[in-house]
Structures are given as C-alpha cells and as structure tokens.
Coordinates of C-alpha atoms and ligand atoms in Angstrom, one line a residue:
M1 CA 36.4 -168.4 -78.3
R2 CA 33.9 -165.8 -78.1
I3 CA 31.4 -164.8 -75.1
D4 CA 29.1 -162.1 -75.5
I5 CA 27.3 -160.0 -72.5
I6 CA 23.9 -158.7 -73.1
T7 CA 22.8 -156.1 -69.9
V8 CA 21.4 -152.7 -69.1
V9 CA 24.7 -152.0 -67.6
P10 CA 27.1 -152.1 -69.3
E11 CA 30.3 -149.6 -68.1
L12 CA 30.2 -151.9 -65.2
L13 CA 31.6 -154.8 -67.6
N14 CA 34.3 -151.4 -68.7
G15 CA 37.1 -153.0 -66.4
P16 CA 37.1 -157.0 -65.7
F17 CA 38.4 -157.6 -68.9
S18 CA 40.8 -154.8 -70.0
H19 CA 43.5 -155.4 -68.0
S20 CA 46.4 -158.6 -67.0
I21 CA 45.5 -162.3 -67.9
M22 CA 41.5 -161.2 -70.0
K23 CA 43.4 -158.3 -72.2
R24 CA 46.7 -160.9 -72.8
A25 CA 43.8 -163.3 -74.1
Q26 CA 42.3 -160.9 -75.7
D27 CA 45.1 -159.1 -77.7
K28 CA 46.9 -162.7 -78.4
G29 CA 43.4 -163.5 -80.6
L30 CA 42.0 -166.2 -77.9
L31 CA 39.1 -164.6 -77.2
S32 CA 36.8 -162.0 -77.6
V33 CA 35.0 -160.5 -75.0
N34 CA 31.8 -158.4 -76.5
I35 CA 29.6 -156.6 -74.2
I36 CA 26.4 -155.8 -76.1
N37 CA 24.4 -153.0 -74.3
L38 CA 20.1 -154.2 -74.2
R39 CA 18.4 -150.9 -74.7
E40 CA 19.7 -150.6 -77.7
Y41 CA 17.1 -153.6 -78.8
T42 CA 13.8 -152.1 -77.5
T43 CA 11.5 -150.9 -79.1
Y44 CA 10.1 -149.2 -76.2
P45 CA 10.0 -145.2 -75.4
R46 CA 13.1 -144.1 -73.1
A47 CA 15.1 -147.5 -74.3
Q48 CA 12.7 -149.0 -71.2
V49 CA 13.1 -152.4 -70.7
D50 CA 11.6 -153.5 -67.5
D51 CA 8.1 -153.2 -66.8
Y52 CA 5.6 -154.1 -63.6
P53 CA 5.1 -157.4 -62.6
F54 CA 1.4 -159.2 -63.7
G55 CA 0.3 -159.9 -61.0
G56 CA 1.5 -157.5 -59.0
G57 CA 4.3 -156.8 -56.2
A58 CA 8.0 -155.2 -55.4
G59 CA 10.4 -154.8 -58.0
M60 CA 10.3 -154.4 -62.1
V61 CA 10.5 -157.2 -64.2
M62 CA 13.0 -157.1 -67.6
M63 CA 10.6 -158.1 -70.5
I64 CA 10.9 -160.7 -73.1
D65 CA 10.6 -158.5 -76.2
P66 CA 14.3 -156.1 -75.8
L67 CA 16.1 -160.0 -74.8
V68 CA 14.6 -161.9 -77.6
N69 CA 15.6 -158.7 -80.3
A70 CA 19.0 -159.0 -79.1
I71 CA 19.4 -162.6 -79.2
E72 CA 17.6 -162.6 -82.5
S73 CA 19.7 -159.9 -84.2
L74 CA 23.3 -161.6 -82.6
Q75 CA 22.4 -164.7 -84.1
K76 CA 22.1 -163.3 -87.4
S77 CA 25.5 -164.0 -87.4
N78 CA 26.3 -165.7 -84.8
T79 CA 25.4 -170.0 -83.1
Y80 CA 25.9 -169.8 -79.3
D81 CA 26.4 -173.0 -78.5
D82 CA 25.1 -172.1 -74.9
I83 CA 23.0 -169.1 -73.9
I84 CA 23.4 -168.6 -69.5
F85 CA 20.9 -166.0 -67.2
L86 CA 22.7 -165.3 -64.6
T87 CA 20.4 -165.5 -61.6
P88 CA 21.0 -166.5 -57.9
D89 CA 18.5 -169.4 -58.2
G90 CA 20.8 -170.6 -61.1
E91 CA 23.5 -173.8 -60.5
T92 CA 26.2 -173.2 -58.8
Y93 CA 29.1 -172.5 -60.0
N94 CA 32.1 -174.4 -60.0
Q95 CA 35.9 -175.4 -61.5
K96 CA 34.2 -178.3 -63.2
M97 CA 31.9 -176.4 -64.7
A98 CA 34.4 -173.3 -65.9
N99 CA 36.6 -176.4 -67.4
A100 CA 33.3 -177.1 -69.4
L101 CA 32.7 -174.3 -70.7
S102 CA 35.8 -173.2 -72.1
L103 CA 35.7 -176.0 -74.0
K104 CA 32.3 -174.1 -76.2
N105 CA 32.9 -171.3 -78.5
N106 CA 30.4 -168.9 -78.3
L107 CA 28.6 -168.5 -75.0
L108 CA 25.8 -165.8 -74.8
L109 CA 25.7 -164.7 -70.9
I110 CA 22.5 -162.5 -70.2
C111 CA 23.1 -160.3 -67.2
G112 CA 19.7 -160.0 -65.3
H113 CA 18.5 -157.4 -62.9
Y114 CA 15.7 -155.7 -61.1
K115 CA 13.5 -158.8 -59.7
G116 CA 14.7 -161.2 -62.7
I117 CA 13.2 -160.8 -65.6
D118 CA 9.9 -162.6 -67.2
Q119 CA 10.0 -166.5 -67.1
R120 CA 9.1 -167.4 -70.6
F121 CA 12.7 -166.2 -71.2
R122 CA 14.0 -168.8 -69.5
D123 CA 11.7 -171.1 -70.6
H124 CA 12.4 -170.5 -74.7
F125 CA 15.4 -169.4 -74.8
V126 CA 18.3 -169.8 -71.9
T127 CA 20.4 -173.1 -71.9
K128 CA 21.8 -172.6 -68.6
E129 CA 21.4 -170.6 -65.5
I130 CA 24.4 -170.2 -63.0
S131 CA 24.8 -168.6 -59.6
I132 CA 28.3 -168.0 -58.6
G133 CA 27.3 -168.3 -54.8
D134 CA 24.6 -167.9 -52.3
Y135 CA 24.4 -164.0 -51.5
V136 CA 22.8 -162.1 -53.6
L137 CA 24.3 -159.2 -56.3
S138 CA 22.6 -155.7 -57.3
G139 CA 23.2 -158.1 -60.9
G140 CA 24.6 -160.2 -62.8
E141 CA 27.6 -158.0 -64.4
L142 CA 29.9 -159.5 -61.4
A143 CA 28.6 -163.3 -61.9
A144 CA 29.3 -162.1 -65.4
A145 CA 32.5 -161.1 -65.6
V146 CA 33.3 -164.0 -62.5
L147 CA 32.6 -166.8 -65.4
T148 CA 34.7 -164.0 -67.7
D149 CA 37.6 -164.7 -66.7
S150 CA 37.4 -167.8 -64.8
I151 CA 36.4 -170.0 -68.8
G152 CA 39.0 -167.3 -70.2
R153 CA 42.2 -168.3 -68.3
L154 CA 41.6 -172.0 -69.3
I155 CA 41.6 -171.4 -72.6
P156 CA 45.1 -173.1 -74.5
G157 CA 47.6 -169.8 -74.8
V158 CA 46.0 -167.7 -72.2
L159 CA 48.6 -168.4 -68.9
N160 CA 51.7 -168.6 -70.0
D161 CA 52.9 -171.5 -68.2
E162 CA 50.2 -174.0 -69.8
S163 CA 50.3 -176.4 -66.4
S164 CA 49.8 -173.0 -63.9
A165 CA 46.0 -173.5 -64.7
L166 CA 46.1 -177.6 -63.7
S167 CA 47.7 -176.6 -60.6
D168 CA 45.2 -173.9 -59.4
S169 CA 43.3 -174.3 -56.4
F170 CA 40.2 -177.0 -57.0
Q171 CA 41.1 -178.3 -60.7
D172 CA 42.0 -181.8 -58.7
N173 CA 39.4 -181.4 -56.3
L174 CA 41.7 -179.8 -53.7
L175 CA 43.2 -176.6 -52.7
A176 CA 46.6 -175.3 -53.9
P177 CA 49.4 -175.6 -51.6
P178 CA 51.3 -173.0 -50.1
V179 CA 53.5 -170.7 -52.5
Y180 CA 57.2 -169.1 -51.1
T181 CA 59.5 -165.9 -52.7
R182 CA 62.4 -164.2 -52.1
P183 CA 63.9 -163.3 -49.3
E184 CA 64.4 -166.8 -47.9
I185 CA 64.4 -165.2 -44.2
Y186 CA 62.2 -162.2 -43.6
R187 CA 62.5 -161.4 -40.1
D188 CA 63.0 -164.5 -38.8
W189 CA 60.4 -166.3 -40.2
K190 CA 62.1 -168.7 -42.8
V191 CA 61.1 -170.7 -46.1
P192 CA 60.5 -173.8 -45.3
E193 CA 63.5 -176.3 -45.9
V194 CA 62.4 -178.5 -48.6
L195 CA 61.8 -175.7 -51.0
L196 CA 65.1 -175.2 -51.2
S197 CA 66.3 -178.9 -51.1
G198 CA 66.3 -178.7 -54.9
N199 CA 65.5 -182.3 -54.9
H200 CA 62.0 -182.4 -56.9
K201 CA 60.2 -185.8 -55.6
L202 CA 60.4 -184.3 -52.2
I203 CA 59.0 -181.0 -53.3
D204 CA 56.1 -182.5 -55.1
E205 CA 55.3 -184.7 -52.0
W206 CA 55.3 -181.6 -49.3
R207 CA 53.1 -180.0 -51.7
T208 CA 51.0 -182.6 -52.2
N209 CA 50.8 -183.0 -48.6
Q210 CA 50.0 -180.2 -47.4
S211 CA 46.8 -179.6 -50.0
L212 CA 46.0 -182.4 -49.0
E213 CA 46.2 -181.2 -45.0
R214 CA 44.7 -177.8 -45.9
T215 CA 41.6 -179.0 -47.9
K216 CA 41.6 -181.6 -45.3
I217 CA 41.3 -178.4 -42.4
R218 CA 39.3 -176.1 -44.7
R219 CA 37.1 -177.7 -47.3
P220 CA 36.1 -180.9 -45.8
D221 CA 33.6 -181.8 -48.7
L222 CA 35.6 -181.6 -50.9
L223 CA 37.1 -184.6 -50.3
D224 CA 34.2 -186.4 -49.9
Ligands
6GU1 CL1 24.8 -164.9 -61.1 N1 23.3 -163.3 -60.0 C1 22.8 -161.8 -59.0 N2 21.7 -160.9 -59.2 N3 23.6 -162.6 -57.6 C2 23.8 -163.7 -57.9 C3 24.6 -164.4 -58.7 C4 24.1 -163.8 -60.1 N4 25.1 -165.0 -58.2 C5 25.2 -165.0 -57.2 N5 24.2 -164.5 -56.2

C-alpha cells in the first residue's frame, strides 16, 4: 500500500513513520509513505501557497493551483483510490473507516493549514473529508499521521501476531479487556487468578466479560 501526504510542513511528518510498527511496515515493503512538500509545486514568488480570502475575513486560504499542480504531477505515475482532505469539518474518523481504507492500494492525504483551502479544490478533487475528532489542530499533519498509523497497522503482515489487530479496542465495537504481565504480585496487587489458571475457555469468558463491563461503563454508546 502506498500513502502519499501533501503538506506545507513536511518536517512535522519526519518522526511518526520512522519508528516501531510503521518503520517495520515500510522495511517489509508492505507500506510506502511519501511526504510531498506543497511548496515545490507553486509557481508563485517566494513559494507562496496561500492568500487572503475573497470577501475578507481573518486568516489565509490555501490556493487551488499549487494543490492541483502537485496532484496532477503525482497522478502521472499513480492512480489514487481516494484523495482525502484532513479537516475539522470532515466525517469523524473511526475504526470502521480505518478498516475500509486499509483495503485500498493508493491513498493521497492532503493536510490543510491556515483558514482552510479554496472550496473549488474540495469540490473537484477531494473524494473524502475526514476529521479525527471534535477539537481543532493547527494543521492536518497530525491527523494524517493518525490515519496512516491506524491504516498501516491493519495491512496483513504488518503486525507480528495476525490476531492482535482483531483484539484491539473497537474492532468488535467493544473496548479491549485489561492485560497483565510479570510480576504476578506487585506490592499487594495480584493478577486476577483466572489468567494464571491455564484454562483458556475460562480466560476467554473472563476477557469477554471484562470487555463488556468496560464498554458499558466507559462507552455505552458503542453498545447501542
Ligand atoms: Cl483533520 N485537521 C485539523 N486542522 N484539525 C482537526 C482535524 C483535522 N481533526 C480534528 N481536528
């Protein structure tokens, strides 16, 4: 799978994919992440990519032409399944969307900045608009990192234990159960007996119950 990300702050995306699971996914050749600097595609002086809004008002607006230049250049060698604009007024992201996107081959993510981007770009190029929650970030980069990580880890072969993505919180609309490791007793806090029993039927039942209880208390909306 290939994920291309267009940004005006490429430095922000240096870290998130260079470590841990995202690094392994790329080393294994299962995921390729390409950061594209929008300023390389502008024809305006001083690498300008934004301008004042028509009609006035606060903030700057990202111009359509650098974005179209970048996309059309990328499209010479790529066909995108989706062109996704990261924006706080997009559809709220969730695990179901991550699952669906992990089945695609080529995604292009566009990071917004300033007051937003020219609406004509959204109307004519963007195929999906996604927000990662009801709060405002300074730009779409952190959201693009969230999408890339959550999608990348679902690609078959990326996680060592294939089943471990299936037991994540949200995969069955339930939160994950509590987990424990050594030591068996720390201070006077003991690991639940059932987990030491070796009885996998009982352990599975306990985990399912814990998941249900946790979900009821913390996220009853998931059970509706
Ligand atoms: Cl995708 N972008 C920005 N700027 N803020 C956000 C967001 C995206 N999702 C939640 N807040």
